[in-house]
Coordinates of C-alpha atoms in Angstrom, one line a residue:
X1132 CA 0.0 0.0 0.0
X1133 CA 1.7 3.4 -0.9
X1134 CA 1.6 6.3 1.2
X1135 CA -0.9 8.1 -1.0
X1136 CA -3.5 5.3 -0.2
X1137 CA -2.3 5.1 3.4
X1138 CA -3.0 8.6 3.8
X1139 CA -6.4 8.4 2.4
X1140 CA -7.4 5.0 4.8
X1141 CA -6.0 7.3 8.0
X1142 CA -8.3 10.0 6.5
X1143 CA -11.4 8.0 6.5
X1144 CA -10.8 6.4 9.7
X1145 CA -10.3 9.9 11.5
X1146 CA -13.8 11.2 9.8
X1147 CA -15.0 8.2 11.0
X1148 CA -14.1 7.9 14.5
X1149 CA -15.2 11.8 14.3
X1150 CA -19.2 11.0 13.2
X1151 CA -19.2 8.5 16.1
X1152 CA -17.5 10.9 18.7
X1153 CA -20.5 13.5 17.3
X1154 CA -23.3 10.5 17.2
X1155 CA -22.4 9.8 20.8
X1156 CA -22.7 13.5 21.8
X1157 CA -25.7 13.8 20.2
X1158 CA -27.3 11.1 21.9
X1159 CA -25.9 11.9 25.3
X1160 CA -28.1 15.6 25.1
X1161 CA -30.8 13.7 23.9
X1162 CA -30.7 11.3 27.2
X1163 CA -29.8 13.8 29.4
X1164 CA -32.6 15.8 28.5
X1165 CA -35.0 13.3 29.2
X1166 CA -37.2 12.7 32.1
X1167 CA -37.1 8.4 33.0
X1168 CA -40.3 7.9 35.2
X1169 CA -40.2 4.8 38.0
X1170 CA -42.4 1.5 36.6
X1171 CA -43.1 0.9 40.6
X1172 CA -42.8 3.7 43.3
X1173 CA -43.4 0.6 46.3
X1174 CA -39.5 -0.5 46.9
X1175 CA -38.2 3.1 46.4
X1176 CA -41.0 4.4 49.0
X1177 CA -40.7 1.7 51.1
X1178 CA -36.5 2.3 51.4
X1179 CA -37.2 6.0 51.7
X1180 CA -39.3 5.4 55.0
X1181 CA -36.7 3.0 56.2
X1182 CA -34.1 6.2 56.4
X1183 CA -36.5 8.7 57.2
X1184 CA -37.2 5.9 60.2
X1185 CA -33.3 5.8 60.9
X1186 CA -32.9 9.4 60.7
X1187 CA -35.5 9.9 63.5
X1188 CA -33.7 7.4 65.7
X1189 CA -30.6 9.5 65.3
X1190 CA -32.1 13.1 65.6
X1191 CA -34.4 11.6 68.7
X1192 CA -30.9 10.8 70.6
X1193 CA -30.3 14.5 70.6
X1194 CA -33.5 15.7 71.7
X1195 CA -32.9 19.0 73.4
X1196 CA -33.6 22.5 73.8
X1197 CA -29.6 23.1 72.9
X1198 CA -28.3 24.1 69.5
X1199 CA -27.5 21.7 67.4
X1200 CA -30.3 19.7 69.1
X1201 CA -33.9 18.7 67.8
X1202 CA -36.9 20.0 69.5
X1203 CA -39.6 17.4 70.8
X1204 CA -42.3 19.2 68.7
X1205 CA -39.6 18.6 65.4
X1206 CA -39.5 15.4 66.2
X1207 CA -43.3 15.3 66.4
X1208 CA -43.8 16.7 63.3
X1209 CA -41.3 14.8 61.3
X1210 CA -42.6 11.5 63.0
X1211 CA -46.1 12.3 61.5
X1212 CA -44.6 13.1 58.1
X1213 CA -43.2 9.3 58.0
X1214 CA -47.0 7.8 59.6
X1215 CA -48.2 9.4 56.4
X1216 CA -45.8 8.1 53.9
X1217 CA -46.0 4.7 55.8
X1218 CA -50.3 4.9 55.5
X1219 CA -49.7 5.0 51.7
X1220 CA -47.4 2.7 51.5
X1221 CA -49.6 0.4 53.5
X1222 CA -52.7 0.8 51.6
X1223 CA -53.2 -1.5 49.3
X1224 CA -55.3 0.6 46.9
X1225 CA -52.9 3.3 46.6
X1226 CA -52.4 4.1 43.1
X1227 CA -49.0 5.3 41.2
X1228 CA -49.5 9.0 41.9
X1229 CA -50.1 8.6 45.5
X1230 CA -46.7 6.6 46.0
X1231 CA -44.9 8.8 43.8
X1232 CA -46.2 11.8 45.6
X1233 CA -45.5 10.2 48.8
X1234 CA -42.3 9.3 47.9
X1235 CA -41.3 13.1 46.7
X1236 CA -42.6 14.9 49.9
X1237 CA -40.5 12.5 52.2
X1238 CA -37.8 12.5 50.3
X1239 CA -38.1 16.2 50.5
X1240 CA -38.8 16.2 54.6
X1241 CA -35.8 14.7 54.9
X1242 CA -33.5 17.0 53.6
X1243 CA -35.8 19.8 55.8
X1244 CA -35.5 17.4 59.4
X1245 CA -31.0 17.0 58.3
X1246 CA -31.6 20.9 58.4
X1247 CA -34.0 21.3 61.5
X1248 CA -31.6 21.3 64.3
X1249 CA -32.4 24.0 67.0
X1250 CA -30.6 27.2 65.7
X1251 CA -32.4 30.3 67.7
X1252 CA -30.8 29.4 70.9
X1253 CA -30.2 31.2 74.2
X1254 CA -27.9 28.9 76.4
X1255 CA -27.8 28.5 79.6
X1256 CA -24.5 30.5 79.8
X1257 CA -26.6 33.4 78.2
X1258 CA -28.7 32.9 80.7
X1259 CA -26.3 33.0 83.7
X1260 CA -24.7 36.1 81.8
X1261 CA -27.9 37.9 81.9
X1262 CA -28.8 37.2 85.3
X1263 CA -25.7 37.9 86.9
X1264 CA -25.4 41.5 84.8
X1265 CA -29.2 42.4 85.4
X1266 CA -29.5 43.2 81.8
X1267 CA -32.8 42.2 80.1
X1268 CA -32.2 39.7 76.7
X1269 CA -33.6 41.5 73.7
X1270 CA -33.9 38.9 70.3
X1271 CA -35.2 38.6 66.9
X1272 CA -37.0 35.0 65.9
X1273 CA -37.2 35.2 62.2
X1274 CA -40.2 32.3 60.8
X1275 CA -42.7 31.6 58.2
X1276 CA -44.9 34.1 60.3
X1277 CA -42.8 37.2 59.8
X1278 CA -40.1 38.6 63.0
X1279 CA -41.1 38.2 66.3
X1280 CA -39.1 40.2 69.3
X1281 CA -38.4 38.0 71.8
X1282 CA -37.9 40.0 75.5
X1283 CA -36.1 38.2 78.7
X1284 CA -36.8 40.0 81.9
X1285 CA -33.0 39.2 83.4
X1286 CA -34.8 39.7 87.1
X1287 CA -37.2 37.2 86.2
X1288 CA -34.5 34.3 85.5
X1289 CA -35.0 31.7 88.2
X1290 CA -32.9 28.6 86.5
X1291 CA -30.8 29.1 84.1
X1292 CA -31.2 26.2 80.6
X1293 CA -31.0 26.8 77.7
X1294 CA -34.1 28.3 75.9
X1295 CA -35.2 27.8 72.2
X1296 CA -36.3 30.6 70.8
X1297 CA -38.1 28.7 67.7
X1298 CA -41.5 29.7 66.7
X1299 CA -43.3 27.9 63.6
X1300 CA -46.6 27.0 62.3
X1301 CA -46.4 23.7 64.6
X1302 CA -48.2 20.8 63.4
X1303 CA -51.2 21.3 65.9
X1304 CA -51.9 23.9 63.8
X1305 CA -55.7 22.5 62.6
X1306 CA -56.4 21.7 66.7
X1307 CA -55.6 25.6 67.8
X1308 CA -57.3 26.5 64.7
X1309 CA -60.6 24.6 66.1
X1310 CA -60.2 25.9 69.4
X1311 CA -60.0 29.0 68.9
X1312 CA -63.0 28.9 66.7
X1313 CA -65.0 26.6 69.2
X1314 CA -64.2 30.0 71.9
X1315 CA -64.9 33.0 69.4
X1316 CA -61.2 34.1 69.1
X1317 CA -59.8 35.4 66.6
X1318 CA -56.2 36.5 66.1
X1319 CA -52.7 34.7 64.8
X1320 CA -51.7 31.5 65.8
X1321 CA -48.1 30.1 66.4
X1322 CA -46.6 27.6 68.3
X1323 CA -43.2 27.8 70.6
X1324 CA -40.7 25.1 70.2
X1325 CA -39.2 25.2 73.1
X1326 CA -39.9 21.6 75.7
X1327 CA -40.5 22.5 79.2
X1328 CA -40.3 25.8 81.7
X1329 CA -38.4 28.6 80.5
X1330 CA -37.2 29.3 83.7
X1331 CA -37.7 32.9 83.4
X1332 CA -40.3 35.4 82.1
X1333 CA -40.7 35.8 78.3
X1334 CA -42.2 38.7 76.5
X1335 CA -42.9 38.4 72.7
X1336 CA -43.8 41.0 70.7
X1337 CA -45.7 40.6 67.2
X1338 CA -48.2 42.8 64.8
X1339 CA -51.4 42.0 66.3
X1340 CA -54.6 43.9 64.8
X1341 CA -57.6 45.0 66.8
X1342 CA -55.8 47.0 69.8
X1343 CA -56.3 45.5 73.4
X1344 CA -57.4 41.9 73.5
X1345 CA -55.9 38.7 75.1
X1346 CA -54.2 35.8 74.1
X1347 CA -54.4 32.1 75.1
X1348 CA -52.0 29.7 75.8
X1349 CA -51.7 26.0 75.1
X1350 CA -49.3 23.1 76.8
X1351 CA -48.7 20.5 74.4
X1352 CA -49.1 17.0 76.1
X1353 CA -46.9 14.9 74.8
X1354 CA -47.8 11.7 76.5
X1355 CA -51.3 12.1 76.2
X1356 CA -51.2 13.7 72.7
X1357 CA -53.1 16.4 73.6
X1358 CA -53.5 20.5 73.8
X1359 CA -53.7 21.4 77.4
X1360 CA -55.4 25.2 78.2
X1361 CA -52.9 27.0 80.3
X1362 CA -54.6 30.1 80.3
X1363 CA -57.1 32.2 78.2
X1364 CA -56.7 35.3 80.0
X1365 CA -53.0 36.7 78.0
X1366 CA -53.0 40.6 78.5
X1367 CA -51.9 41.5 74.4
X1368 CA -51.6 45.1 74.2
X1369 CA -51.5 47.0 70.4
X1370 CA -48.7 45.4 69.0
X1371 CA -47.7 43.0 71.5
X1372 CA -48.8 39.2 72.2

């Protein structure tokens, strides 16, 4: 073979291996682009609930009012997200969407509960600090609800812990909901995050419409799973609760 026809052979091999190399791009955007949908939601639910499950274990050992640690009501909440996915994993007359959906919210509550940890803390060093200097704590809760000032009368402090200054939505939600409408109330509703006595008086300090009313407060019962009335009789000035 001459070098002429050698030349040519390279040639065609290089345009060659060149259409392939484009051919296999091409197909690469094409199955990148694409969207591959599940035959069967059931094994990849039923896995998700199994680490959801294991991921409550672990954030359950570090229950706590601390930073870094997971409020009891968290751990309510995130418990009650997994009963749900577990109900429709359960049932069986649970269709395709409902596992898939199922399956997509807990996959996304997991990723939420890994970032949950208490965060808006005052420790009981705070505490201490503000007892022993007579100066009142003055913070800023930021949630889905808007700010909230949060006020520690330093005179008031009793036993220093730390405090969790977390306020959310709360999954009991719905129950306050219905008792305040079963008493006439009206108003906004939040719940506090924080698991036992503050050991010291708390003043928050929220928009409230309507000028002088009151406010009611709720103990949630844990063992009994259950709102307990603390008091109904909350002094809420204009702009205060």
């Amino acid at each position: 073979m001459n070098e002429e026809l050698r030349a040519k052979v390279r040639r065609k091999k290089r345009r060659a291996a060149l259409v392939a190399l484009v051919l296999a791009l091409a197909a690469a955007v094409v199955f990148t682009g694409m969207k591959l949908e599940r035959a069967d939601y059931t094994g990849v639910l039923k896995d998700t609930v199994k680490e959801a499950g294991a991921l409550l274990e672990e954030c359950t050992a570090l229950r706590g009012n601390g930073l870094g640690q997971y409020a009891p009501y968290t751990l309510q909440e995130f418990e009650g997200q997994i009963a749900q996915a577990q109900a429709v994993l359960d049932d069986p007359g649970s269709q395709y969407t409902a596992k898939q959906t199922a399956y997509e919210t807990l996959t996304a509550q997991i990723g939420q509960m890994k970032q949950a940890a208490n965060r808006q803390v005052v420790s009981a060093d705070e505490m201490s600090a503000l007892q022993a200097g007579g100066e009142d704590g003055e913070y800023t809760v930021e949630w889905d609800g808007g700010e909230t000032d949060v006020y520690i009368a330093a005179d008031s402090i009793t036993s220093p812990a730390d405090v969790n200054l977390a306020i959310g939505r709360g999954t009991n939600l719905p129950v306050l909901q219905a008792s305040r409408d079963a008493a006439g109330l009206t108003g906004p509703l939040f719940s506090l995050y924080h698991d036992g006595s503050f050991g010291a008086q708390l003043t928050l300090r929220l928009p409230v419409e309507g000028g002088e009313s009151t406010g009611a407060l709720y103990r949630y019962d844990q063992a009994g799973g259950r709102l307990v009335l603390e008091t109904d009789n909350i002094p809420v000035q204009q702009g205060m609760a």
